[in-house]
């Protein structure tokens, strides 16, 4: 019998849905913290190529994601693109995790049940912390709880 080395597991793919209008800085910080924790976090401003059909690339990234983190802000609530990303992920059966990026933002109707199940994950209070890291062990465990 030949010995075969075990390959390390591929990191979970995460798509971060946010509105550039008021969620870009928080999305970038979340992506950075997730990457440091070993996740493959997709963020459009870092992954879209110049001249690419951006809607197609977003669709592919959404379809390949195991999780979709939805940063809930005033901008994402009114964004048709954000809503489309959320609805596509739900339709495809991807695990959607809404995260409040602002304390007083509203939740889209199609995310009400998912949000209630999570008892409201809030990252809004972390925005002022320069190096605290958004993805604490508790938040990482939340992602793991939605795993296989």
PDB file of C-alpha atoms in Angstrom:
ATOM      1  CA  UNK A   1       0.000   0.000   0.000  1.00  0.00           C
ATOM      2  CA  UNK A   2       1.380   3.365  -0.980  1.00  0.00           C
ATOM      3  CA  UNK A   3       1.434   6.183   1.502  1.00  0.00           C
ATOM      4  CA  UNK A   4      -0.470   9.212   0.266  1.00  0.00           C
ATOM      5  CA  UNK A   5       0.063  12.529   2.042  1.00  0.00           C
ATOM      6  CA  UNK A   6      -3.139  14.161   3.202  1.00  0.00           C
ATOM      7  CA  UNK A   7      -3.769  17.527   1.684  1.00  0.00           C
ATOM      8  CA  UNK A   8      -4.870  20.263   4.052  1.00  0.00           C
ATOM      9  CA  UNK A   9      -8.563  21.058   3.739  1.00  0.00           C
ATOM     10  CA  UNK A  10      -9.444  23.929   1.435  1.00  0.00           C
ATOM     11  CA  UNK A  11     -10.431  27.026   3.420  1.00  0.00           C
ATOM     12  CA  UNK A  12     -14.143  27.795   3.503  1.00  0.00           C
ATOM     13  CA  UNK A  13     -15.142  30.294   0.846  1.00  0.00           C
ATOM     14  CA  UNK A  14     -16.963  33.337   2.137  1.00  0.00           C
ATOM     15  CA  UNK A  15     -18.632  36.015   0.039  1.00  0.00           C
ATOM     16  CA  UNK A  16     -18.995  39.410   1.713  1.00  0.00           C
ATOM     17  CA  UNK A  17     -22.040  41.367   0.543  1.00  0.00           C
ATOM     18  CA  UNK A  18     -21.974  45.063   1.428  1.00  0.00           C
ATOM     19  CA  UNK A  19     -22.765  48.529   0.089  1.00  0.00           C
ATOM     20  CA  UNK A  20     -19.748  50.596  -0.921  1.00  0.00           C
ATOM     21  CA  UNK A  21     -21.642  53.709   0.119  1.00  0.00           C
ATOM     22  CA  UNK A  22     -21.348  53.024   3.849  1.00  0.00           C
ATOM     23  CA  UNK A  23     -19.926  49.534   4.371  1.00  0.00           C
ATOM     24  CA  UNK A  24     -16.641  49.423   2.439  1.00  0.00           C
ATOM     25  CA  UNK A  25     -14.268  50.055   5.357  1.00  0.00           C
ATOM     26  CA  UNK A  26     -16.003  47.514   7.581  1.00  0.00           C
ATOM     27  CA  UNK A  27     -16.127  44.955   4.739  1.00  0.00           C
ATOM     28  CA  UNK A  28     -12.395  45.355   4.099  1.00  0.00           C
ATOM     29  CA  UNK A  29     -11.608  44.914   7.773  1.00  0.00           C
ATOM     30  CA  UNK A  30     -13.863  41.863   7.997  1.00  0.00           C
ATOM     31  CA  UNK A  31     -12.208  40.367   4.909  1.00  0.00           C
ATOM     32  CA  UNK A  32      -8.752  40.963   6.381  1.00  0.00           C
ATOM     33  CA  UNK A  33      -9.663  39.395   9.721  1.00  0.00           C
ATOM     34  CA  UNK A  34     -11.308  36.394   8.058  1.00  0.00           C
ATOM     35  CA  UNK A  35      -8.247  35.820   5.888  1.00  0.00           C
ATOM     36  CA  UNK A  36      -6.011  35.917   8.980  1.00  0.00           C
ATOM     37  CA  UNK A  37      -8.283  33.233  10.516  1.00  0.00           C
ATOM     38  CA  UNK A  38      -7.735  30.979   7.480  1.00  0.00           C
ATOM     39  CA  UNK A  39     -10.911  31.650   5.496  1.00  0.00           C
ATOM     40  CA  UNK A  40     -11.021  32.442   1.773  1.00  0.00           C
ATOM     41  CA  UNK A  41     -13.043  35.673   1.950  1.00  0.00           C
ATOM     42  CA  UNK A  42     -14.145  37.186  -1.381  1.00  0.00           C
ATOM     43  CA  UNK A  43     -14.534  40.931  -1.597  1.00  0.00           C
ATOM     44  CA  UNK A  44     -15.378  42.552  -4.925  1.00  0.00           C
ATOM     45  CA  UNK A  45     -12.899  45.418  -4.747  1.00  0.00           C
ATOM     46  CA  UNK A  46     -10.036  42.970  -4.277  1.00  0.00           C
ATOM     47  CA  UNK A  47     -11.141  40.265  -6.700  1.00  0.00           C
ATOM     48  CA  UNK A  48     -12.812  41.913  -9.691  1.00  0.00           C
ATOM     49  CA  UNK A  49     -10.493  42.266 -12.651  1.00  0.00           C
ATOM     50  CA  UNK A  50     -10.366  45.333 -14.860  1.00  0.00           C
ATOM     51  CA  UNK A  51     -12.559  44.916 -17.929  1.00  0.00           C
ATOM     52  CA  UNK A  52     -14.407  41.945 -16.429  1.00  0.00           C
ATOM     53  CA  UNK A  53     -18.146  41.488 -16.580  1.00  0.00           C
ATOM     54  CA  UNK A  54     -18.580  42.243 -12.900  1.00  0.00           C
ATOM     55  CA  UNK A  55     -22.069  40.767 -12.566  1.00  0.00           C
ATOM     56  CA  UNK A  56     -20.839  37.419 -13.909  1.00  0.00           C
ATOM     57  CA  UNK A  57     -17.822  37.384 -11.590  1.00  0.00           C
ATOM     58  CA  UNK A  58     -20.066  38.181  -8.616  1.00  0.00           C
ATOM     59  CA  UNK A  59     -22.437  35.363  -9.615  1.00  0.00           C
ATOM     60  CA  UNK A  60     -19.546  32.885  -9.832  1.00  0.00           C
ATOM     61  CA  UNK A  61     -18.163  34.006  -6.457  1.00  0.00           C
ATOM     62  CA  UNK A  62     -21.612  33.737  -4.859  1.00  0.00           C
ATOM     63  CA  UNK A  63     -22.166  30.271  -6.317  1.00  0.00           C
ATOM     64  CA  UNK A  64     -18.782  29.046  -5.039  1.00  0.00           C
ATOM     65  CA  UNK A  65     -19.245  30.432  -1.524  1.00  0.00           C
ATOM     66  CA  UNK A  66     -20.086  28.236   1.423  1.00  0.00           C
ATOM     67  CA  UNK A  67     -21.182  31.297   3.417  1.00  0.00           C
ATOM     68  CA  UNK A  68     -22.479  34.718   2.453  1.00  0.00           C
ATOM     69  CA  UNK A  69     -21.910  37.377   5.084  1.00  0.00           C
ATOM     70  CA  UNK A  70     -24.391  40.201   4.585  1.00  0.00           C
ATOM     71  CA  UNK A  71     -23.237  43.486   6.098  1.00  0.00           C
ATOM     72  CA  UNK A  72     -26.463  45.262   6.977  1.00  0.00           C
ATOM     73  CA  UNK A  73     -26.172  49.031   6.623  1.00  0.00           C
ATOM     74  CA  UNK A  74     -28.480  51.784   5.430  1.00  0.00           C
ATOM     75  CA  UNK A  75     -26.783  51.569   2.033  1.00  0.00           C
ATOM     76  CA  UNK A  76     -27.173  47.798   1.689  1.00  0.00           C
ATOM     77  CA  UNK A  77     -30.846  48.050   2.663  1.00  0.00           C
ATOM     78  CA  UNK A  78     -31.606  50.270  -0.347  1.00  0.00           C
ATOM     79  CA  UNK A  79     -29.122  48.674  -2.773  1.00  0.00           C
ATOM     80  CA  UNK A  80     -30.688  46.538  -5.489  1.00  0.00           C
ATOM     81  CA  UNK A  81     -27.322  44.825  -6.058  1.00  0.00           C
ATOM     82  CA  UNK A  82     -27.007  43.862  -2.383  1.00  0.00           C
ATOM     83  CA  UNK A  83     -30.571  42.557  -2.337  1.00  0.00           C
ATOM     84  CA  UNK A  84     -29.906  40.578  -5.521  1.00  0.00           C
ATOM     85  CA  UNK A  85     -26.816  39.004  -3.978  1.00  0.00           C
ATOM     86  CA  UNK A  86     -28.771  38.059  -0.860  1.00  0.00           C
ATOM     87  CA  UNK A  87     -31.696  36.598  -2.805  1.00  0.00           C
ATOM     88  CA  UNK A  88     -29.416  34.605  -5.130  1.00  0.00           C
ATOM     89  CA  UNK A  89     -27.570  33.093  -2.172  1.00  0.00           C
ATOM     90  CA  UNK A  90     -30.850  32.152  -0.470  1.00  0.00           C
ATOM     91  CA  UNK A  91     -32.234  30.660  -3.691  1.00  0.00           C
ATOM     92  CA  UNK A  92     -29.067  28.585  -4.189  1.00  0.00           C
ATOM     93  CA  UNK A  93     -29.237  27.295  -0.594  1.00  0.00           C
ATOM     94  CA  UNK A  94     -26.030  29.004   0.540  1.00  0.00           C
ATOM     95  CA  UNK A  95     -25.716  29.758   4.227  1.00  0.00           C
ATOM     96  CA  UNK A  96     -26.520  33.466   4.615  1.00  0.00           C
ATOM     97  CA  UNK A  97     -25.373  35.199   7.790  1.00  0.00           C
ATOM     98  CA  UNK A  98     -26.652  38.754   8.270  1.00  0.00           C
ATOM     99  CA  UNK A  99     -24.386  41.032  10.292  1.00  0.00           C
ATOM    100  CA  UNK A 100     -25.431  44.462  11.491  1.00  0.00           C
ATOM    101  CA  UNK A 101     -22.831  46.964  10.404  1.00  0.00           C
ATOM    102  CA  UNK A 102     -24.883  49.840  11.809  1.00  0.00           C
ATOM    103  CA  UNK A 103     -27.004  49.602  14.931  1.00  0.00           C
ATOM    104  CA  UNK A 104     -30.094  51.323  13.548  1.00  0.00           C
ATOM    105  CA  UNK A 105     -30.305  49.759  10.093  1.00  0.00           C
ATOM    106  CA  UNK A 106     -33.391  47.907   8.954  1.00  0.00           C
ATOM    107  CA  UNK A 107     -33.366  44.247   7.882  1.00  0.00           C
ATOM    108  CA  UNK A 108     -34.720  43.242   4.455  1.00  0.00           C
ATOM    109  CA  UNK A 109     -37.839  41.099   4.684  1.00  0.00           C
ATOM    110  CA  UNK A 110     -36.179  38.086   3.059  1.00  0.00           C
ATOM    111  CA  UNK A 111     -33.550  38.058   5.852  1.00  0.00           C
ATOM    112  CA  UNK A 112     -35.908  38.494   8.817  1.00  0.00           C
ATOM    113  CA  UNK A 113     -36.104  34.779   9.697  1.00  0.00           C
ATOM    114  CA  UNK A 114     -32.351  34.233   9.296  1.00  0.00           C
ATOM    115  CA  UNK A 115     -31.579  37.304  11.392  1.00  0.00           C
ATOM    116  CA  UNK A 116     -33.951  36.206  14.171  1.00  0.00           C
ATOM    117  CA  UNK A 117     -32.254  32.796  14.328  1.00  0.00           C
ATOM    118  CA  UNK A 118     -28.882  34.457  14.922  1.00  0.00           C
ATOM    119  CA  UNK A 119     -30.144  36.782  17.654  1.00  0.00           C
ATOM    120  CA  UNK A 120     -28.440  39.640  15.804  1.00  0.00           C
ATOM    121  CA  UNK A 121     -24.702  39.546  15.247  1.00  0.00           C
ATOM    122  CA  UNK A 122     -23.490  43.117  15.638  1.00  0.00           C
ATOM    123  CA  UNK A 123     -20.169  44.389  14.337  1.00  0.00           C
ATOM    124  CA  UNK A 124     -21.129  48.044  14.586  1.00  0.00           C
ATOM    125  CA  UNK A 125     -19.505  48.369  18.005  1.00  0.00           C
ATOM    126  CA  UNK A 126     -16.124  47.187  16.670  1.00  0.00           C
ATOM    127  CA  UNK A 127     -15.686  49.953  14.111  1.00  0.00           C
ATOM    128  CA  UNK A 128     -13.779  52.219  16.470  1.00  0.00           C
ATOM    129  CA  UNK A 129     -11.273  49.603  17.605  1.00  0.00           C
ATOM    130  CA  UNK A 130      -8.030  50.087  15.674  1.00  0.00           C
ATOM    131  CA  UNK A 131      -6.578  46.594  16.064  1.00  0.00           C
ATOM    132  CA  UNK A 132      -9.091  44.540  18.017  1.00  0.00           C
ATOM    133  CA  UNK A 133     -10.014  42.383  15.047  1.00  0.00           C
ATOM    134  CA  UNK A 134     -13.589  41.814  13.983  1.00  0.00           C
ATOM    135  CA  UNK A 135     -13.433  38.047  13.889  1.00  0.00           C
ATOM    136  CA  UNK A 136     -13.181  37.127  17.525  1.00  0.00           C
ATOM    137  CA  UNK A 137     -13.256  33.434  18.480  1.00  0.00           C
ATOM    138  CA  UNK A 138     -16.983  33.836  19.207  1.00  0.00           C
ATOM    139  CA  UNK A 139     -17.689  35.138  15.722  1.00  0.00           C
ATOM    140  CA  UNK A 140     -15.502  32.455  14.137  1.00  0.00           C
ATOM    141  CA  UNK A 141     -17.474  29.841  16.109  1.00  0.00           C
ATOM    142  CA  UNK A 142     -20.662  31.312  14.669  1.00  0.00           C
ATOM    143  CA  UNK A 143     -19.371  30.571  11.171  1.00  0.00           C
ATOM    144  CA  UNK A 144     -18.324  27.077  12.200  1.00  0.00           C
ATOM    145  CA  UNK A 145     -21.797  26.403  13.615  1.00  0.00           C
ATOM    146  CA  UNK A 146     -23.227  26.843  10.130  1.00  0.00           C
ATOM    147  CA  UNK A 147     -20.742  24.412   8.624  1.00  0.00           C
ATOM    148  CA  UNK A 148     -21.338  20.900   7.358  1.00  0.00           C
TER     149      UNK A 148
END
